[in-house]
Coordinates of C-alpha atoms in Angstrom, one line a residue:
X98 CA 0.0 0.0 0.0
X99 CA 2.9 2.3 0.6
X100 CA 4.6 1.7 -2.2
X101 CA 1.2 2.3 -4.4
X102 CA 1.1 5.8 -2.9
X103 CA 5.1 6.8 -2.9
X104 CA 4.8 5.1 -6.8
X105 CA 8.4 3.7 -5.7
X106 CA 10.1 1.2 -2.8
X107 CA 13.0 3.8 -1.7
X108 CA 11.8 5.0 1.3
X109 CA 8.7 2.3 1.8
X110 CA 9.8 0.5 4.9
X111 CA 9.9 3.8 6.6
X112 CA 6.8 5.6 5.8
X113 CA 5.2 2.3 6.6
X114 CA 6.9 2.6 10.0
X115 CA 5.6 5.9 10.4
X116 CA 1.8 4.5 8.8
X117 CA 2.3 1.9 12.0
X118 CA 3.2 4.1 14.2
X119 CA 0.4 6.7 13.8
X120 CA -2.2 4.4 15.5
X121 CA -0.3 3.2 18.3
X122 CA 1.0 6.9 18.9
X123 CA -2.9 8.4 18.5
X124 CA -4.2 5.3 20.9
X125 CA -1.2 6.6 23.3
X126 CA -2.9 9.4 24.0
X127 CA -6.6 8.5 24.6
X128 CA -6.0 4.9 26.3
X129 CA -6.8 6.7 29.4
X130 CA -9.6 8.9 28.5
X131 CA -11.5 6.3 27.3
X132 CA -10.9 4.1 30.1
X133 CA -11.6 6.9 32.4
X134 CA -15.1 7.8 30.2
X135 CA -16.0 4.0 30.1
X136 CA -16.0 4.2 33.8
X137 CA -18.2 7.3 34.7
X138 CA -21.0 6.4 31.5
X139 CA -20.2 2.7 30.9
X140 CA -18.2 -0.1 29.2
X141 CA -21.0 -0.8 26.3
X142 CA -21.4 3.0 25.0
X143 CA -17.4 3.7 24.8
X144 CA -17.0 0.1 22.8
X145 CA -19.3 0.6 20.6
X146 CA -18.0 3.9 19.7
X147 CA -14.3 2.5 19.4
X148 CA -15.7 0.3 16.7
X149 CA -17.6 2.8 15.2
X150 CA -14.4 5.0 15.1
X151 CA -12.5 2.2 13.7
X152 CA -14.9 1.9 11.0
X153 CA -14.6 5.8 10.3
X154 CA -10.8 5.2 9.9
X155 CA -11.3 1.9 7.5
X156 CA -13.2 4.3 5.2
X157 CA -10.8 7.5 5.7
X158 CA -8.3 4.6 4.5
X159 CA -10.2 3.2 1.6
X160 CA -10.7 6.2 -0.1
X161 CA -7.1 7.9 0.5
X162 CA -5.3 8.9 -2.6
X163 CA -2.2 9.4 -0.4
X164 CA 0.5 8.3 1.6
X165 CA -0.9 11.4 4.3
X166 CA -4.5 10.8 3.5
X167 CA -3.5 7.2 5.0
X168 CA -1.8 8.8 7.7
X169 CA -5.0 10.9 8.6
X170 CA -7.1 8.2 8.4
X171 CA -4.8 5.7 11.0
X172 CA -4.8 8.3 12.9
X173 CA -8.0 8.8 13.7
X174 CA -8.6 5.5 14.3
X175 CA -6.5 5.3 17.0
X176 CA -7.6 8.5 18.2
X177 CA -11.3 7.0 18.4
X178 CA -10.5 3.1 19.7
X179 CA -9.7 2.7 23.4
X180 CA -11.7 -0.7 23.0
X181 CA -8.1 -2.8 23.8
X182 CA -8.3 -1.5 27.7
X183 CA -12.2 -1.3 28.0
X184 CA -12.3 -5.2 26.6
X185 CA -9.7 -5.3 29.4
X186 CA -11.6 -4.8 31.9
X187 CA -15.1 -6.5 30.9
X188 CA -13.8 -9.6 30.7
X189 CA -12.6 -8.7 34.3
X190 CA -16.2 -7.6 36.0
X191 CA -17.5 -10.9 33.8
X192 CA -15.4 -13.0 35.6
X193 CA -15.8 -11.4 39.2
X194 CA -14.8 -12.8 41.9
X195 CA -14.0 -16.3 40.1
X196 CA -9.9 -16.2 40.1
X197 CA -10.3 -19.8 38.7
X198 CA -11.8 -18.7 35.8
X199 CA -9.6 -15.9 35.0
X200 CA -6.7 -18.0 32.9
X201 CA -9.3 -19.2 30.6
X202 CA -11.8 -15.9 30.1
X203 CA -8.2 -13.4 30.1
X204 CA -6.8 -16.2 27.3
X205 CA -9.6 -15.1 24.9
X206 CA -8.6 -12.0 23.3
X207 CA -4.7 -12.5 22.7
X208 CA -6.7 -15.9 20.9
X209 CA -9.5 -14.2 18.8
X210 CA -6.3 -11.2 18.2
X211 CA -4.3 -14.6 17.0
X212 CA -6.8 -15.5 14.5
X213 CA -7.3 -12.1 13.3
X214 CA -3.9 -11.8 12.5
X215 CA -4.3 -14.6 10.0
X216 CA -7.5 -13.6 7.9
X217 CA -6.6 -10.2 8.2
X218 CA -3.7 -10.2 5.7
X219 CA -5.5 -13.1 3.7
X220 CA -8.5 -10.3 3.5
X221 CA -5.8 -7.8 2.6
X222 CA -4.0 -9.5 0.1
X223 CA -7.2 -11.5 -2.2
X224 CA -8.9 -7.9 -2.4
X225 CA -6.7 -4.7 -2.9
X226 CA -6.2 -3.6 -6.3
X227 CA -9.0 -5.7 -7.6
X228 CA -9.3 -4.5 -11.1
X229 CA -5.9 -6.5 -11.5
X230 CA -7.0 -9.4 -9.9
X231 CA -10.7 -10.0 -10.9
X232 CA -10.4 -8.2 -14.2
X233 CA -13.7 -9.8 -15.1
X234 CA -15.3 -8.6 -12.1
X235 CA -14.2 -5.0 -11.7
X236 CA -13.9 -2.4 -15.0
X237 CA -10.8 -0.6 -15.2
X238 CA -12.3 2.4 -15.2
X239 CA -14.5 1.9 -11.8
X240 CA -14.1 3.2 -8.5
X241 CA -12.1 0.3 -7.2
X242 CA -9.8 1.0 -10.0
X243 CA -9.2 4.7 -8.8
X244 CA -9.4 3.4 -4.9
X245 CA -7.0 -0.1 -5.0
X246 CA -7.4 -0.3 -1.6
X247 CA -11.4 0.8 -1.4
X248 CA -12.8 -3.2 -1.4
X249 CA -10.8 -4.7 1.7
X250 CA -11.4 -1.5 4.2
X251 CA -15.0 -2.2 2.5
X252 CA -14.6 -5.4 4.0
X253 CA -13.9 -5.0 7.0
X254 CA -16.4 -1.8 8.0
X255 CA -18.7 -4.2 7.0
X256 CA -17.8 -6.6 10.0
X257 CA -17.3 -3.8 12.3
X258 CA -21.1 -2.7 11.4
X259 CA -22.5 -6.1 12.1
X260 CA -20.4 -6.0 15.3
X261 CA -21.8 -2.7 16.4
X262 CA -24.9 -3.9 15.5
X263 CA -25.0 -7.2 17.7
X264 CA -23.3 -5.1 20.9
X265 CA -26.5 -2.9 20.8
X266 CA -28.3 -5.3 21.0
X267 CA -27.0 -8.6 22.3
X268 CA -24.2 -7.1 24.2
X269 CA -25.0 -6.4 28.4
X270 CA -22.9 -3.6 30.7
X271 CA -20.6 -4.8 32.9
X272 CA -20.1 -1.8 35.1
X273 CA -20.8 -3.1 38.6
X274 CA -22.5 0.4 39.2
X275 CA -24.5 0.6 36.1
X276 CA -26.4 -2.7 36.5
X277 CA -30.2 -2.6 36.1
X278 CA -30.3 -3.6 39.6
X279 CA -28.2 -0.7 40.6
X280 CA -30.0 2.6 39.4
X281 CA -32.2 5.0 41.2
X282 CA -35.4 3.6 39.8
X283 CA -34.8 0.1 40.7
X284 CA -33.4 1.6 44.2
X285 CA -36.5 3.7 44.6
X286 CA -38.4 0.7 43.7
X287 CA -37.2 -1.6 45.9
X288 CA -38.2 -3.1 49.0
X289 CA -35.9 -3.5 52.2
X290 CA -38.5 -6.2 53.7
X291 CA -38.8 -9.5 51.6
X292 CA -41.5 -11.1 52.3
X293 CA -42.2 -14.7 53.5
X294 CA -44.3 -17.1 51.9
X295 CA -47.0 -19.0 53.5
X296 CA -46.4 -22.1 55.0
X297 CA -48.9 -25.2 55.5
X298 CA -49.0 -28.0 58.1
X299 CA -47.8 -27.7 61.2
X300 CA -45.3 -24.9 60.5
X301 CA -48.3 -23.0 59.2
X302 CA -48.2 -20.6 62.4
X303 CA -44.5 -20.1 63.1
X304 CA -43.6 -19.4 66.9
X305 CA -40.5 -17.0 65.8
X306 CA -40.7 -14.1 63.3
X307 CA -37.7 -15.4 61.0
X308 CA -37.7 -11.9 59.6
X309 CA -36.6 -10.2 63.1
X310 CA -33.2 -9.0 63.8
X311 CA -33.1 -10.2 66.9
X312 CA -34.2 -14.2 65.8
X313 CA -31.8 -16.8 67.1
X314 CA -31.3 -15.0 70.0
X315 CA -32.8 -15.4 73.7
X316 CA -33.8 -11.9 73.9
X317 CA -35.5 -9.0 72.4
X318 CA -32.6 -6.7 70.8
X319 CA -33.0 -2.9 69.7
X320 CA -30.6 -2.1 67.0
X321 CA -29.3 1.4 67.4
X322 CA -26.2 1.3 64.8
X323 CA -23.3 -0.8 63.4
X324 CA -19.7 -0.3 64.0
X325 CA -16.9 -1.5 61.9
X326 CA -13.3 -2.6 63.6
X327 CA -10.3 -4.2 61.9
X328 CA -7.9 -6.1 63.2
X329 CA -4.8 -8.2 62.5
X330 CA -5.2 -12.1 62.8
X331 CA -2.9 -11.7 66.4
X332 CA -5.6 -9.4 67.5
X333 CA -4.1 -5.8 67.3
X334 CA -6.1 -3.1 66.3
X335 CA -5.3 -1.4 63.2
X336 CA -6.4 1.9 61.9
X337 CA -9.5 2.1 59.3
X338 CA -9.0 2.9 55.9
X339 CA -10.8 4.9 54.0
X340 CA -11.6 3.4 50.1
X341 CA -9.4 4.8 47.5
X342 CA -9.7 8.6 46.3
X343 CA -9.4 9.0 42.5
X344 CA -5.9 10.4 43.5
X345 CA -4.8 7.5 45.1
X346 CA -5.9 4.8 42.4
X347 CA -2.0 4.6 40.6
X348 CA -0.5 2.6 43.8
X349 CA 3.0 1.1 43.6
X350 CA 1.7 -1.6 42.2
X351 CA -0.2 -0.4 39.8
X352 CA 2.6 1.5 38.6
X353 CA 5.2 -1.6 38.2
X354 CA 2.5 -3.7 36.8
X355 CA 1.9 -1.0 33.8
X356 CA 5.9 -0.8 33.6
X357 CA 6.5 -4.3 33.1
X358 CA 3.8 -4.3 30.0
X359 CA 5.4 -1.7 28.7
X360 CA 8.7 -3.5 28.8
X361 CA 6.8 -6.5 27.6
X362 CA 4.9 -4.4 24.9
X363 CA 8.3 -2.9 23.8
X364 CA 10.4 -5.8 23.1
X365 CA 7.6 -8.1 21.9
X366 CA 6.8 -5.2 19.5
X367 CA 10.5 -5.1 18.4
X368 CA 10.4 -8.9 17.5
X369 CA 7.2 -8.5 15.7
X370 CA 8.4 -6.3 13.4
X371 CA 12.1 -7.5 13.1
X372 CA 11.4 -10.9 11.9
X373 CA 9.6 -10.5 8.6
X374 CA 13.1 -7.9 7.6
X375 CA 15.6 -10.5 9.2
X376 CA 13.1 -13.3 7.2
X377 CA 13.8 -11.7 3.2
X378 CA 17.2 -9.7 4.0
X379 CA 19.5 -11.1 1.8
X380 CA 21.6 -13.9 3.0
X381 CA 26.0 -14.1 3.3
X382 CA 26.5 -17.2 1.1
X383 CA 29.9 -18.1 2.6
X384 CA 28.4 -18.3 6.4
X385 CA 29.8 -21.5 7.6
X386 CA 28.8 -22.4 11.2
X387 CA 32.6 -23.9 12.3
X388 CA 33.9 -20.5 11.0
X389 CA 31.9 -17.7 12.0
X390 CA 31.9 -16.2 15.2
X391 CA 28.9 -15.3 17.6
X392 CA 29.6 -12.0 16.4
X393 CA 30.0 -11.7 12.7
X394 CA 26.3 -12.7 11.8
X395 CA 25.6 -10.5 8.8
X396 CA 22.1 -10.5 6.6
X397 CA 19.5 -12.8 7.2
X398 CA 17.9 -15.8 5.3
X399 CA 17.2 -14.1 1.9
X400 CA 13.4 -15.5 1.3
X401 CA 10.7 -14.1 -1.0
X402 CA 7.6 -12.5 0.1
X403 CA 5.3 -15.6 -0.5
X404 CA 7.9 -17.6 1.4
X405 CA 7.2 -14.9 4.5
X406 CA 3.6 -14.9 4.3
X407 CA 4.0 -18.9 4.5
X408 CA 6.0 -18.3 7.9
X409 CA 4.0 -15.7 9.5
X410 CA 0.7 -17.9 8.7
X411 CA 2.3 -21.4 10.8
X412 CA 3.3 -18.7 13.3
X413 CA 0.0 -17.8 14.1
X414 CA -1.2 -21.6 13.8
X415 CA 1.8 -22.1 16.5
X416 CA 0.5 -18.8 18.7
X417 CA -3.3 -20.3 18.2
X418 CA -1.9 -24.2 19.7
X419 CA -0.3 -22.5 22.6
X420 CA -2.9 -20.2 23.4
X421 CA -5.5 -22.8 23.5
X422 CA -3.8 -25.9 24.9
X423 CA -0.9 -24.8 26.9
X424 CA -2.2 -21.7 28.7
X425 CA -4.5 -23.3 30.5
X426 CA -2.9 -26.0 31.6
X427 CA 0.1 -24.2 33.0
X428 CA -1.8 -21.7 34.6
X429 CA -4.0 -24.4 36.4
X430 CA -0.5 -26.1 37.8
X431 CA 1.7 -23.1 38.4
X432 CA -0.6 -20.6 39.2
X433 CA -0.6 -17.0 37.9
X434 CA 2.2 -15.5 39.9
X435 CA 4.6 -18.4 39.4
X436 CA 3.8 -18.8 35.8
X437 CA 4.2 -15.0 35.1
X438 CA 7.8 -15.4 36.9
X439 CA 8.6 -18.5 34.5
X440 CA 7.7 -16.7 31.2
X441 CA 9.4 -13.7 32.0
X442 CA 12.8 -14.7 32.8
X443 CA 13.3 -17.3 29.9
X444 CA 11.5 -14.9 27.6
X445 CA 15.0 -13.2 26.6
X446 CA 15.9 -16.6 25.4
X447 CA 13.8 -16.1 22.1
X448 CA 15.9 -12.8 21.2
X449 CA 19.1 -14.2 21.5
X450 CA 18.7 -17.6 19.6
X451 CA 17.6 -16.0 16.0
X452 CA 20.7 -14.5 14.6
X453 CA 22.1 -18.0 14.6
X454 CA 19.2 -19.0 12.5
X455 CA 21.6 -17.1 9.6
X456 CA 24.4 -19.9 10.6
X457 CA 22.1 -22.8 9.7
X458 CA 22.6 -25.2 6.6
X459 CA 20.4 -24.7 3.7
X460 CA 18.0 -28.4 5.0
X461 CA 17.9 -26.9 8.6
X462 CA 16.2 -23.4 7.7
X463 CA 12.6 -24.0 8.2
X464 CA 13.4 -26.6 11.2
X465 CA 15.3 -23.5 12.7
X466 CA 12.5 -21.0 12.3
X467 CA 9.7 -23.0 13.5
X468 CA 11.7 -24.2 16.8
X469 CA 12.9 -20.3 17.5
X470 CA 8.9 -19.1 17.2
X471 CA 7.9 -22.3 19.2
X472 CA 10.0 -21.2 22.2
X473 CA 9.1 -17.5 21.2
X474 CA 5.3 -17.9 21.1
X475 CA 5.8 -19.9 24.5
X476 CA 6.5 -16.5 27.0
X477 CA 4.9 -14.4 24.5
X478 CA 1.6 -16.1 24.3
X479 CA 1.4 -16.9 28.5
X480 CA 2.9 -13.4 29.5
X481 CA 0.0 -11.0 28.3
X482 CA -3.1 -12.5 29.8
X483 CA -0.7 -13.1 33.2
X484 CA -0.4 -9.2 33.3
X485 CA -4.0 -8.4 32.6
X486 CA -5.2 -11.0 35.4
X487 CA -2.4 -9.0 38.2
X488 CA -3.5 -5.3 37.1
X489 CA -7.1 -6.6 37.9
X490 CA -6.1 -8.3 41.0
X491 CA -3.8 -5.3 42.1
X492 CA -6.9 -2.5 41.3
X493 CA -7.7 -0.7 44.6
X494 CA -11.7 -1.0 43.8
X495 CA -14.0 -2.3 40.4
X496 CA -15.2 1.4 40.1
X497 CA -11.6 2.3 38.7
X498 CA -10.5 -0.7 36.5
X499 CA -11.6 1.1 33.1
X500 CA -9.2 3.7 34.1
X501 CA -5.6 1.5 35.2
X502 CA -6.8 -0.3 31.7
X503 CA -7.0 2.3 30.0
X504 CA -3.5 3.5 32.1
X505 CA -2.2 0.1 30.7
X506 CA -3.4 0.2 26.7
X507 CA -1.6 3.7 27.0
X508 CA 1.7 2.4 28.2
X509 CA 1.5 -0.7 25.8
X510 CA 0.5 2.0 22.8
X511 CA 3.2 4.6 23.5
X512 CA 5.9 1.4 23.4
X513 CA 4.5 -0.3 20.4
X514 CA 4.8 3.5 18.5
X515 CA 8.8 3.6 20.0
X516 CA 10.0 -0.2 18.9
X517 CA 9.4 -0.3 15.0
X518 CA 11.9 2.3 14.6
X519 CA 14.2 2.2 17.3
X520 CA 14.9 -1.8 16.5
X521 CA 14.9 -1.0 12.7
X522 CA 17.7 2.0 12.7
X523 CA 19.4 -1.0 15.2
X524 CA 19.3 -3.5 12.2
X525 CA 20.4 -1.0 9.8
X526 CA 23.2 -0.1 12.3
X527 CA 23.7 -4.4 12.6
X528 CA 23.9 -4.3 9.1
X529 CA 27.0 -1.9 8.6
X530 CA 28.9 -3.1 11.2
X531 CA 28.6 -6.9 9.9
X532 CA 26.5 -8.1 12.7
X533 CA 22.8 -7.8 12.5
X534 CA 22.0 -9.5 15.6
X535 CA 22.3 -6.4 17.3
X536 CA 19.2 -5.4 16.9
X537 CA 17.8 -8.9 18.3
X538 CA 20.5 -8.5 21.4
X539 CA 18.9 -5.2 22.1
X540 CA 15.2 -6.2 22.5
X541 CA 16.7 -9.3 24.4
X542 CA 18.1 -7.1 26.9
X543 CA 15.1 -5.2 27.1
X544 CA 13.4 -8.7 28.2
X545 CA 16.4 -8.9 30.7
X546 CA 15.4 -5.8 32.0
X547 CA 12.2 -7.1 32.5
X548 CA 13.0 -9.9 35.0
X549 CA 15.4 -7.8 37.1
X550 CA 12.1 -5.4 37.5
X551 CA 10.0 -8.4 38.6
X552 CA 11.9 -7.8 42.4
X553 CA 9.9 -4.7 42.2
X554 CA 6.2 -6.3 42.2
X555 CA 4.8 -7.5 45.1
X556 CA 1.6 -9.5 45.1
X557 CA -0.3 -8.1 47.5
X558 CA -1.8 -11.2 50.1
X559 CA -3.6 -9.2 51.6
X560 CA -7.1 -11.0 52.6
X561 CA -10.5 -9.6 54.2
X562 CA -13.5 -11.5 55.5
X563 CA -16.8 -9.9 57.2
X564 CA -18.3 -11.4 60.2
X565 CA -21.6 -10.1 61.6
X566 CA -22.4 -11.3 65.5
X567 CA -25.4 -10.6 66.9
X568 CA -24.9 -9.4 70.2
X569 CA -27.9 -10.7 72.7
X570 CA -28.4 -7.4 75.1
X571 CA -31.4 -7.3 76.6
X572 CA -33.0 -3.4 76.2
X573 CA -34.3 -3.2 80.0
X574 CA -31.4 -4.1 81.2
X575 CA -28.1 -2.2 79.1
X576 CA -27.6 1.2 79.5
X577 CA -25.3 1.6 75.9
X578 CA -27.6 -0.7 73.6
X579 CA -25.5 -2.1 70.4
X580 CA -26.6 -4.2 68.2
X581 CA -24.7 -5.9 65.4
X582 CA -20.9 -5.8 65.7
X583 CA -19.0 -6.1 61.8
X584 CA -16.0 -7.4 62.6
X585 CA -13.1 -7.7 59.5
X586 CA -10.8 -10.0 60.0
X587 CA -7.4 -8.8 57.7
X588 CA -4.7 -11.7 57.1
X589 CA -1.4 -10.5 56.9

């Protein structure tokens, strides 16, 4: 598409940098807004309009005539899409208070993003410039002959219309505060006495009132108020905390969590968009694995475009296996914590292993590839669902998870807009000093960086149970009358 618009392939790898760039740069910026919007007027209303605004930008793009018309139109897509943090944080309020649940329901949207990144570029490729393709089919003086890439943005607006159209209806808020159950109507409506139902036989004239406050115990008790007391499980007294001021949301945690998938968004990111150039740069015929040294890697493995799309299509098969079979599993044996520890530290494994791809004979190429994004798709695959599941578990209250999403698919955003060119001036920098694995060392160390910063996150254990003891007192008798004592028990 870049090419089409420059009319030449000089400068195409970087003005499709920038073209990448613009979305994760404009979704940068309103991440948080949107998470912060979806929290005061809903989850439903701010998705539906992020798909609506990514079906503005699908049009914007199928009828630019430019490379900045392009730009414009990626642009405002990202400016109008904070759906990545407000999905974020329905599937969390869907799953509730279910932590066994969580591997499975967090594992669904790096899966459907899996398969999405296989029809995508199938959608892409069978219907752009279709007066070429389907000559019989489209005149070459239509308007898909003076908008190439009109059909497959088309395409896809369609799907994001059906989509918009099945969340209006079909799709039910999640916002633990905007249930039917929680407005003013259904409040003002409501009853605080439920109602028993009659009873037959010889429990047809009950000798207790089961609806009094002061059944199950020997005397009548006059409830004048509640008081609240926590404690520490040796029985000392702390002090009462108040809930969480808007201020005092972005916690320590909080704060590392977001970091590390940042770090994680960064190299990942790097990787993604290293591979395909490392995949068709041109290969050093001479490269002899008993001569060359760890650092005199140069070029990659020279492969055509077709041979690419080949690759990157068993990569997403290999992503799809993992995501479905072994995500699950480990999560359910290690546990979230310990499996997030695992993945991160051996995740700088899959940087530092495919420069020496470029060392391989000519039979071992494909073996190579597949085994390097096997142990790739391994941390990469488990590592972003861990993080969602600890931001959720870390977030001081529900009221404020749309927000630290948001906060999160702002961080990710603003790293995925920095890696693209960063690692590709490294692999142009590889490349004239005879060693392109530079740029693969670099993201690696990145993922280093990563497990040193794990000493910095703490899972909070934290633990709170509510116990309410009715206190017998008879009225006649007690000068203080109290009724109900709430006592929360806090587990260090």
């Amino acid at each position: 598409m870049v090419r089409g618009f420059l009319g030449g392939q000089s400068d195409a790898s970087f003005y499709a940098g920038i073209l990448i760039s613009s979305f994760a740069l404009s979704e940068a910026l309103t991440g948080m807004f949107w998470g912060t919007l979806s929290d005061k007027v809903g989850r439903k209303p701010v998705l539906l309009l992020g798909c609506a605004g990514t079906m503005l930008s699908m049009l914007l793009m199928g009828f630019a005539t430019n490379f900045w018309m392009a730009l414009f139109g990626r642009a405002v897509g990202g400016l109008l899409n904070g759906n990545i943090g407000v999905i974020q944080t329905m599937v969390g309020e869907l799953v509730g208070d279910k932590p066994q649940y969580e591997p499975r329901a967090y594992a669904v949207m790096p899966f459907v993003w899996s398969i999405g990144t296989i029809i995508g570029p199938i959608i892409g490729g069978l219907l752009c410039n279709p007066n070429e393709t389907y000559p019989a089919l489209f005149s070459e003086s239509g308007v898909f002959a003076q908008f190439p890439y009109l059909l497959p943005n088309l395409v896809c607006a369609a799907l994001l219309l059906i989509s918009i159209i099945a969340g209006l209806f079909i799709l039910e808020e999640t916002h633990p505060d905007l249930q039917a159950w929680s407005t003013k109507t259904e409040f003002e409506n409501s009853v605080a006495d439920t109602p028993l139902k009659a009873t037959v036989g010889s429990i047809a004239n009950a000798g207790a009132d089961l609806r009094a406050e002061s059944y199950g115990t020997f005397n009548r008790v006059d409830i004048q108020k509640s008081e609240t007391w926590i404690v520490s499980a040796d029985g000392s007294s702390q002090p009462s905390s108040n809930p969480p001021s808007s201020e005092g949301i972005m916690t320590r945690q909080i704060i590392m969590l977001v970091t590390a998938l940042g770090i994680f968004t960064y190299h990942t990111m790097a990787y993604d968009h290293l591979l395909p150039i490392f995949l068709e740069d041109n290969r050093i015929s001479d490269v002899s694995t008993l001569s060359a040294s760890v650092f005199d890697i140069s070029g990659g493995l020279g492969m055509t475009t077709q041979q690419v799309g080949v690759i990157m299509a068993v990569n997403g098969v290999i992503a799809l296996l993992i995501q479905a079979v072994a995500f699950p599993l480990f999560a359910e044996w290690l546990g979230v914590w310990k499996l997030f520890l695992m993945v991160t530290i051996l995740h700088p494994i899959a940087y530092f292993i495919v420069p020496f791809i470029a060392l391989l004979p000519s039979n071992l190429i494909y073996p190579g590839i597949y085994a390097a994004l096997t142990i790739r798709n391994f941390p990469y695959i488990l590592a972003y669902p861990l993080i969602l599941i600890l931001i959720k578990e870390a977030c001081p209250k529900p009221s404020v998870l749309g927000k630290i999403n948001g906060l999160a698919a702002s961080a990710g955003a603003a790293c995925r807009t920095l890696a693209p060119p960063i690692a590709g001036l490294l692999y142009g920098l590889g490349g004239r000093l005879g060693f392109t694995g530079i740029a693969w060392w670099a993201s690696g160390f990145v993922a280093v960086l990563g497990g040193f910063q794990l000493f910095c996150i703490k899972r909070d254990r934290r633990k709170k149970s509510t116990v309410r003891v009715p206190c017998a007192v008879p009225v006649e008798n007690s000068l203080e009358n109290k009724g109900v004592v709430r006592i929360i028990v806090t587990e260090v």
